[in-house]
Short mmCIF file of C-alpha atoms in Angstrom, two decimals:
data_model
loop_
_atom_site.label_atom_id
_atom_site.label_comp_id
_atom_site.label_asym_id
_atom_site.label_seq_id
_atom_site.Cartn_x
_atom_site.Cartn_y
_atom_site.Cartn_z
CA MET A 13 0.08 0.08 0.02
CA ILE A 14 1.25 3.46 -0.92
CA LEU A 15 0.84 6.40 1.51
CA ILE A 16 0.51 9.88 -0.11
CA ILE A 17 0.59 12.95 2.04
CA SER A 18 -0.79 15.99 0.44
CA ARG A 19 -3.43 18.77 0.36
CA LYS A 20 -6.75 18.89 -1.12
CA GLN A 21 -6.08 21.57 -3.61
CA GLU A 22 -3.00 19.81 -5.11
CA THR A 23 -3.22 19.02 -8.74
CA THR A 24 0.08 17.09 -9.03
CA THR A 25 -1.11 14.73 -6.59
CA ASN A 26 -4.13 13.97 -8.65
CA GLU A 27 -2.00 13.47 -11.82
CA VAL A 28 0.18 10.91 -9.89
CA ILE A 29 -2.92 9.28 -8.74
CA LYS A 30 -4.21 8.75 -12.16
CA TRP A 31 -1.00 6.85 -12.90
CA LEU A 32 -1.33 4.76 -9.81
CA LEU A 33 -4.73 3.67 -10.99
CA ALA A 34 -3.74 2.98 -14.36
CA LEU A 35 -0.57 0.81 -12.93
CA VAL A 36 -3.26 -0.99 -10.52
CA LYS A 37 -1.39 0.19 -7.36
CA LYS A 38 -3.33 0.54 -4.05
CA PHE A 39 -3.06 3.94 -2.25
CA ILE A 40 -4.02 6.06 0.71
CA ARG A 41 -4.32 9.78 0.44
CA VAL A 42 -3.86 12.02 3.46
CA ASP A 43 -4.92 15.57 3.24
CA GLU A 44 -4.27 18.36 5.56
CA ASP A 45 -7.69 18.27 7.27
CA GLU A 46 -7.04 14.96 8.90
CA GLU A 47 -5.83 14.49 12.49
CA PHE A 48 -4.68 11.01 13.47
CA GLU A 49 -4.96 9.16 16.74
CA ILE A 50 -2.31 6.46 17.26
CA ARG A 51 -3.58 3.10 18.20
CA ALA A 52 -2.44 -0.40 18.88
CA LYS A 53 -4.04 -3.82 18.14
CA GLU A 54 -2.70 -7.26 18.27
CA LYS A 55 0.91 -5.69 18.70
CA ARG A 56 0.36 -3.84 15.68
CA ILE A 57 0.41 -0.04 15.49
CA TYR A 58 -2.18 1.82 13.48
CA ILE A 59 -3.29 5.50 12.93
CA GLU A 60 -6.89 6.57 12.40
CA SER A 61 -8.53 9.85 11.26
CA HIS A 62 -12.21 10.67 10.34
CA ARG A 63 -11.07 9.61 6.69
CA ASN A 64 -8.43 6.99 7.04
CA CYS A 65 -7.16 4.14 9.04
CA PHE A 66 -4.30 1.86 8.37
CA TYR A 67 -1.63 -0.24 9.84
CA ILE A 68 2.01 1.26 9.46
CA ASP A 69 3.31 -2.10 8.34
CA ASP A 70 1.05 -2.14 5.71
CA ILE A 71 2.60 0.76 4.27
CA SER A 72 5.25 -0.09 1.39
CA SER A 73 6.13 3.27 0.17
CA VAL A 74 5.59 6.80 0.93
CA TRP A 75 5.07 10.05 -1.09
CA TYR A 76 5.41 13.29 0.77
CA ARG A 77 4.10 15.96 -1.58
CA ARG A 78 2.91 18.53 0.60
CA GLY A 79 1.28 19.22 4.05
CA GLY A 80 2.04 16.69 6.68
CA ILE A 81 0.78 14.05 9.07
CA ARG A 82 -0.91 15.57 12.14
CA PHE A 83 -1.64 14.04 15.25
CA LYS A 84 -4.42 14.50 17.69
CA LYS A 85 -2.89 15.91 21.10
CA ILE A 86 -4.64 14.80 24.24
CA GLN A 87 -4.33 17.46 27.19
CA TYR A 88 -4.47 16.18 30.81
CA ASP A 89 -5.66 18.20 33.68
CA ASN A 90 -2.98 17.58 36.23
CA PRO A 91 0.10 19.64 34.97
CA ALA A 92 2.74 17.11 36.27
CA VAL A 93 0.74 14.28 34.40
CA ASP A 94 0.40 16.52 31.32
CA VAL A 95 4.19 17.07 31.10
CA HIS A 96 4.67 13.41 31.11
CA MET A 97 1.95 12.58 28.78
CA GLN A 98 2.99 15.27 26.34
CA GLU A 99 6.46 13.65 26.04
CA HIS A 100 4.91 9.99 25.73
CA GLN A 101 2.78 11.24 22.90
CA HIS A 102 5.73 13.08 21.29
CA TRP A 103 7.67 9.91 21.18
CA LEU A 104 4.83 7.82 19.87
CA GLN A 105 4.13 10.32 16.96
CA ASP A 106 7.88 10.44 16.30
CA TYR A 107 8.17 6.74 16.14
CA VAL A 108 5.34 6.72 13.49
CA ILE A 109 6.93 9.55 11.36
CA LYS A 110 10.37 7.82 11.66
CA LYS A 111 8.69 4.31 10.55
CA LEU A 112 7.13 5.80 7.70
CA GLU A 113 9.97 7.74 6.55
CA SER A 114 12.23 4.51 6.81
CA LYS A 115 10.12 2.92 4.02
CA LYS A 116 10.73 3.50 0.20
CA HIS A 117 9.64 7.02 -0.18
CA VAL A 118 9.64 10.01 -2.66
CA ASN A 119 10.69 13.02 -0.06
CA LYS A 120 10.17 12.96 3.59
CA GLN A 121 8.05 15.31 5.89
CA SER A 122 10.98 15.96 7.91
CA THR A 123 13.41 17.03 5.39
CA SER A 124 11.23 18.42 2.64
CA ALA A 125 11.65 22.16 3.75
CA VAL A 126 14.86 23.24 2.64
CA ASN A 127 16.66 26.57 3.85
CA LYS A 128 17.59 28.33 0.67
CA LEU A 129 20.79 29.86 2.11
CA MET A 130 21.99 26.61 3.57
CA VAL A 131 21.16 25.02 0.16
CA LEU A 132 23.48 27.46 -1.69
CA GLU A 133 26.41 26.94 0.82
CA GLN A 134 25.78 23.15 0.43
CA ALA A 135 26.10 23.51 -3.38
CA LYS A 136 29.23 25.47 -3.39
CA LYS A 137 30.60 22.65 -1.10
CA VAL A 138 29.91 20.21 -3.71
CA GLY A 139 31.62 22.20 -6.47
CA LEU A 140 28.58 23.73 -8.16
CA ASP A 141 28.81 27.54 -9.55
CA VAL A 142 26.59 29.69 -7.36
CA PRO A 143 26.20 33.31 -8.09
CA GLU A 144 27.73 35.38 -5.21
CA PHE A 145 25.06 36.15 -2.41
CA TYR A 146 24.91 38.08 0.83
CA LEU A 147 22.25 39.29 3.22
CA ALA A 148 21.86 43.18 3.86
CA GLU A 149 19.80 45.57 5.58
CA ASP A 150 20.50 48.60 3.16
CA THR A 151 21.68 49.11 -0.42
CA ALA A 152 25.09 50.43 0.42
CA GLU A 153 27.13 47.54 -0.95
CA VAL A 154 24.76 46.56 -3.67
CA VAL A 155 25.92 46.88 -7.22
CA LEU A 156 23.12 48.64 -8.99
CA ASP A 157 21.91 46.81 -12.09
CA LYS A 158 24.20 43.86 -11.41
CA THR A 159 22.45 42.40 -8.42
CA ILE A 160 18.85 40.62 -7.98
CA THR A 161 16.82 40.27 -5.01
CA LYS A 162 14.38 37.54 -4.42
CA PRO A 163 12.68 36.12 -1.11
CA LEU A 164 14.04 33.61 1.34
CA THR A 165 10.81 31.82 1.50
CA GLY A 166 9.63 28.75 -0.31
CA ASN A 167 6.24 30.35 -0.90
CA ILE A 168 6.65 33.62 -2.86
CA THR A 169 2.90 34.41 -3.02
CA ILE A 170 0.78 36.63 -0.77
CA ASN A 171 -2.68 35.59 -0.91
CA ASN A 172 -5.80 37.90 -0.20
CA TYR A 173 -3.83 41.20 0.44
CA GLN A 174 -6.01 44.14 0.15
CA ASP A 175 -8.11 43.75 -2.93
CA TYR A 176 -5.59 41.26 -4.67
CA ALA A 177 -6.52 37.74 -4.71
CA GLU A 178 -2.86 36.86 -5.27
CA SER A 179 0.16 38.77 -5.25
CA ILE A 180 3.63 37.50 -6.19
CA MET A 181 7.28 38.26 -5.50
CA TYR A 182 9.35 37.77 -8.53
CA THR A 183 13.02 37.91 -8.67
CA ASN A 184 14.08 41.49 -9.35
CA ILE A 185 17.13 43.50 -10.48
CA VAL A 186 17.86 46.22 -8.06
CA GLU A 187 18.13 49.51 -10.04
CA HIS A 188 17.97 52.10 -7.25
CA LYS A 189 19.66 52.60 -3.89
CA GLU A 190 17.26 52.96 -0.98
CA LYS A 191 17.40 55.79 1.30
CA ASP A 192 16.17 53.87 4.30
CA SER A 193 17.23 50.71 5.67
CA PHE A 194 14.97 47.48 5.38
CA PHE A 195 14.40 44.17 7.01
CA ILE A 196 17.35 41.72 6.36
CA THR A 197 17.02 40.79 2.50
CA PHE A 198 18.74 38.41 0.04
CA PHE A 199 20.82 39.57 -2.57
CA GLN A 200 22.51 37.74 -5.26
CA GLU A 201 24.99 38.63 -8.31
CA LYS A 202 22.72 39.00 -11.52
CA ILE A 203 24.18 36.49 -14.11
CA GLU A 204 23.70 37.32 -17.70
CA LYS A 205 22.03 34.09 -19.06
CA ASP A 206 22.04 32.22 -22.36
CA PHE A 207 18.93 30.50 -21.02
CA GLU A 208 17.40 28.88 -17.85
CA ILE A 209 17.19 25.24 -17.06
CA ARG A 210 14.60 23.59 -14.80
CA SER A 211 15.38 19.92 -13.88
CA PHE A 212 12.89 17.78 -12.45
CA TYR A 213 15.00 15.57 -10.25
CA LEU A 214 13.96 11.94 -8.98
CA ASN A 215 16.38 9.62 -7.28
CA GLY A 216 19.61 10.49 -9.39
CA ASP A 217 17.45 10.87 -12.74
CA PHE A 218 17.29 14.32 -14.38
CA TYR A 219 14.57 15.46 -16.67
CA SER A 220 15.77 18.87 -17.78
CA THR A 221 14.07 21.65 -19.71
CA ALA A 222 15.80 24.65 -21.28
CA ILE A 223 13.68 27.77 -21.00
CA MET A 224 14.50 30.38 -23.51
CA SER A 225 13.58 33.26 -21.62
CA GLN A 226 16.15 35.71 -22.34
CA ASN A 227 14.99 37.25 -25.39
CA ASP A 228 11.58 38.62 -23.88
CA GLU A 229 11.88 41.61 -21.67
CA GLN A 230 8.91 40.49 -19.59
CA THR A 231 10.46 37.00 -18.77
CA LYS A 232 14.20 38.04 -18.90
CA THR A 233 14.73 38.27 -15.21
CA ASP A 234 12.08 35.69 -14.01
CA PHE A 235 10.60 33.22 -16.39
CA ARG A 236 7.49 32.96 -14.29
CA LYS A 237 6.47 36.41 -15.42
CA TYR A 238 4.79 34.40 -18.05
CA ASN A 239 4.16 35.92 -21.50
CA LEU A 240 1.01 34.46 -22.32
CA GLN A 241 0.78 36.23 -25.78
CA LYS A 242 4.05 34.82 -26.79
CA PRO A 243 5.26 32.04 -24.47
CA ASN A 244 8.85 31.18 -24.07
CA ARG A 245 10.01 28.28 -25.88
CA ASN A 246 10.85 25.24 -23.86
CA VAL A 247 12.70 22.16 -25.10
CA ARG A 248 14.23 19.09 -23.65
CA TYR A 249 17.85 19.45 -22.27
CA ARG A 250 20.62 17.33 -21.11
CA LEU A 251 22.81 18.86 -18.42
CA PRO A 252 26.64 18.00 -18.58
CA ALA A 253 27.23 14.59 -16.58
CA LYS A 254 29.48 16.26 -14.08
CA ILE A 255 26.67 18.99 -13.29
CA GLU A 256 24.47 16.24 -12.87
CA LYS A 257 26.86 14.37 -10.58
CA LYS A 258 27.38 17.24 -8.50
CA THR A 259 23.77 17.96 -8.13
CA HIS A 260 22.94 14.52 -7.30
CA GLN A 261 25.76 14.73 -4.43
CA LEU A 262 23.99 17.86 -3.27
CA MET A 263 20.46 16.15 -3.16
CA LEU A 264 21.82 13.33 -1.07
CA LEU A 265 23.41 15.89 1.20
CA LEU A 266 20.11 17.46 1.62
CA ASP A 267 18.27 14.10 1.87
CA VAL A 268 15.84 14.97 -0.76
CA ASN A 269 15.20 12.55 -3.22
CA CYS A 270 12.80 14.54 -5.64
CA GLY A 271 12.39 18.21 -6.56
CA SER A 272 12.78 20.84 -9.17
CA ILE A 273 16.21 22.39 -9.46
CA ASP A 274 16.96 25.74 -11.31
CA PHE A 275 19.98 26.67 -13.20
CA ILE A 276 21.13 29.37 -15.44
CA LYS A 277 23.69 28.66 -18.29
CA SER A 278 26.03 31.53 -19.11
CA GLY A 279 28.83 30.57 -21.52
CA ASP A 280 30.35 27.59 -20.38
CA LYS A 281 29.08 27.56 -16.86
CA PHE A 282 25.90 26.27 -15.35
CA TYR A 283 25.09 28.38 -12.20
CA PHE A 284 22.86 26.77 -9.66
CA LEU A 285 20.11 28.82 -8.13
CA GLU A 286 17.84 26.67 -5.91
CA VAL A 287 16.07 23.39 -5.15
CA ASN A 288 12.29 23.65 -4.80
CA THR A 289 11.18 20.39 -3.23
CA VAL A 290 7.43 20.85 -3.52
CA GLY A 291 7.37 22.65 -6.95
CA GLN A 292 5.25 22.48 -9.81
CA PHE A 293 6.67 20.22 -12.67
CA LEU A 294 3.43 19.33 -14.58
CA GLY A 295 4.00 22.39 -17.03
CA VAL A 296 7.56 21.32 -18.03
CA SER A 297 6.62 17.55 -17.82
CA ALA A 298 3.86 18.04 -20.48
CA MET A 299 5.72 20.57 -22.61
CA CYS A 300 8.74 18.11 -22.67
CA ASN A 301 6.74 14.84 -22.75
CA TYR A 302 8.47 13.62 -19.65
CA THR A 303 5.69 12.40 -18.05
CA ALA A 304 7.40 12.90 -14.61
CA GLU A 305 4.11 11.94 -12.65
CA LYS A 306 4.42 8.46 -14.21
CA ALA A 307 8.11 8.36 -12.95
CA ILE A 308 6.80 9.13 -9.52
CA ALA A 309 3.86 6.48 -9.78
CA GLU A 310 6.23 3.71 -10.84
CA TYR A 311 9.05 4.18 -8.33
CA LEU A 312 6.30 4.09 -5.40
CA MET B 9 1.13 46.67 -11.12
CA ARG B 10 3.18 47.42 -7.92
CA TYR B 11 1.60 48.78 -4.87
CA GLN B 12 2.70 49.98 -1.49
CA ILE B 13 2.35 47.77 1.56
CA GLU B 14 2.26 49.80 4.73
CA GLU B 15 3.50 48.07 8.07
CA LYS B 16 4.55 49.31 11.25
CA ASN B 17 7.75 47.00 11.33
CA LYS B 18 10.34 47.00 8.44
CA LEU B 19 9.93 44.63 5.58
CA PRO B 20 12.45 42.90 3.16
CA LEU B 21 13.33 44.94 0.00
CA THR B 22 11.37 41.96 -1.72
CA PHE B 23 8.29 43.82 -0.81
CA LYS B 24 8.89 46.59 -3.07
CA PHE B 25 8.77 44.05 -5.92
CA VAL B 26 5.40 42.64 -5.03
CA ASP B 27 3.32 42.29 -8.35
CA GLU B 28 -0.30 41.79 -8.87
CA TYR B 29 -0.72 38.10 -9.87
CA ARG B 30 -4.42 37.81 -9.84
CA GLY B 31 -6.19 41.06 -9.53
CA GLU B 32 -9.36 39.64 -9.26
CA LYS B 33 -10.78 36.83 -7.08
CA ILE B 34 -11.36 33.60 -9.28
CA ASN B 35 -14.89 34.20 -10.92
CA PRO B 36 -16.91 31.13 -9.47
CA LYS B 37 -19.21 31.28 -12.76
CA SER B 38 -16.22 30.65 -15.02
CA THR B 39 -16.81 27.47 -17.04
CA ASP B 40 -13.25 26.98 -18.36
CA VAL B 41 -11.90 25.37 -15.35
CA ILE B 42 -14.07 23.83 -12.81
CA TYR B 43 -13.13 21.71 -9.85
CA GLY B 44 -15.10 18.40 -8.84
CA THR B 45 -15.19 16.00 -6.14
CA CYS B 46 -13.83 12.62 -7.16
CA SER B 47 -13.85 9.43 -4.88
CA ARG B 48 -11.54 7.72 -7.27
CA TYR B 49 -8.88 10.20 -6.76
CA LYS B 50 -9.87 10.81 -3.26
CA THR B 51 -10.00 14.50 -3.80
CA ASP B 52 -12.83 17.26 -3.84
CA PHE B 53 -10.39 19.51 -6.06
CA LEU B 54 -10.29 17.49 -9.37
CA MET B 55 -9.50 20.11 -12.05
CA LEU B 56 -12.22 19.63 -14.93
CA VAL B 57 -10.87 21.70 -17.92
CA LYS B 58 -13.28 22.42 -20.61
CA PRO B 59 -11.53 21.45 -23.84
CA CYS B 60 -11.04 24.23 -26.38
CA LYS B 61 -12.97 23.98 -29.49
CA PRO B 62 -10.44 22.83 -32.12
CA ILE B 63 -9.77 19.90 -29.82
CA SER B 64 -13.41 18.69 -29.41
CA ARG B 65 -13.86 19.21 -33.09
CA LEU B 66 -10.82 16.75 -33.77
CA LEU B 67 -12.60 14.24 -31.50
#
């Protein structure tokens, strides 16, 4: 039995499930609204929510997509008992999560959220080219027009701010000095690109797409500023073996076995930008006919 | 379109570059993309895309 940990509003999960059904593989889908209780029966552990109930040892593989398994927390009236029981529950939950993560998996709940700054440092360590980056509270040291800024967060959108349903923080070039200081911000050297590469990575395999975003003013700095009238050309691409090898090493270091990885090609160099463990890959998968969602279903 | 965000505490410079992505809330009456419940996929958010005309004609 395959366990899928995801969210309700998650299209990628549905696409993988279509393949699981086609491959006649049984699965359980857990969404964010479920709260599990850990139970034991005949010396076997099982977890139960309002929608799902399964034995931990019945699970053969796990796909952590988004969200996470949440557990019901039972409170006790006596403070001393409560302290003890909180720890008791903690270790039980920890055991369940670790048992699930020890199975064949595509990503793990405990390591899926990666720190962009640490990832860049690790990427440098494995020998990948990384554009120079730093954190600053003002623009005193920022080289104008040759520096970009982008969020440190995984989620770059802001929902329901004022009258806007969804706002987004794209990568932008810093063109002006700021008079005032600001909250600590990420800056990175701007690289003149030949094109961008987005690689879907799964257990050492790379499914790369070259995105020709450099000739369009709108997509030049960030291809996600999609030009819907004249979309960027996307073609299958093969990264050099040494870049794939170093990136694979990086993914092993991060303990992440699936994700979308961004590169910039500039001359002979391939600059590593970031890893997105929960990123969208259906678009490039469809455009390049990679069927990455099938690869996940087959692996599970 | 960029807009000003006013906050009492300082914000990162990235907030200066916040752009409107979807200006309007999704129109629930839109028939191009609708979401449905599907027990087979165990979701209530299955995207059902209305095929564009040339494709339906091909079929």
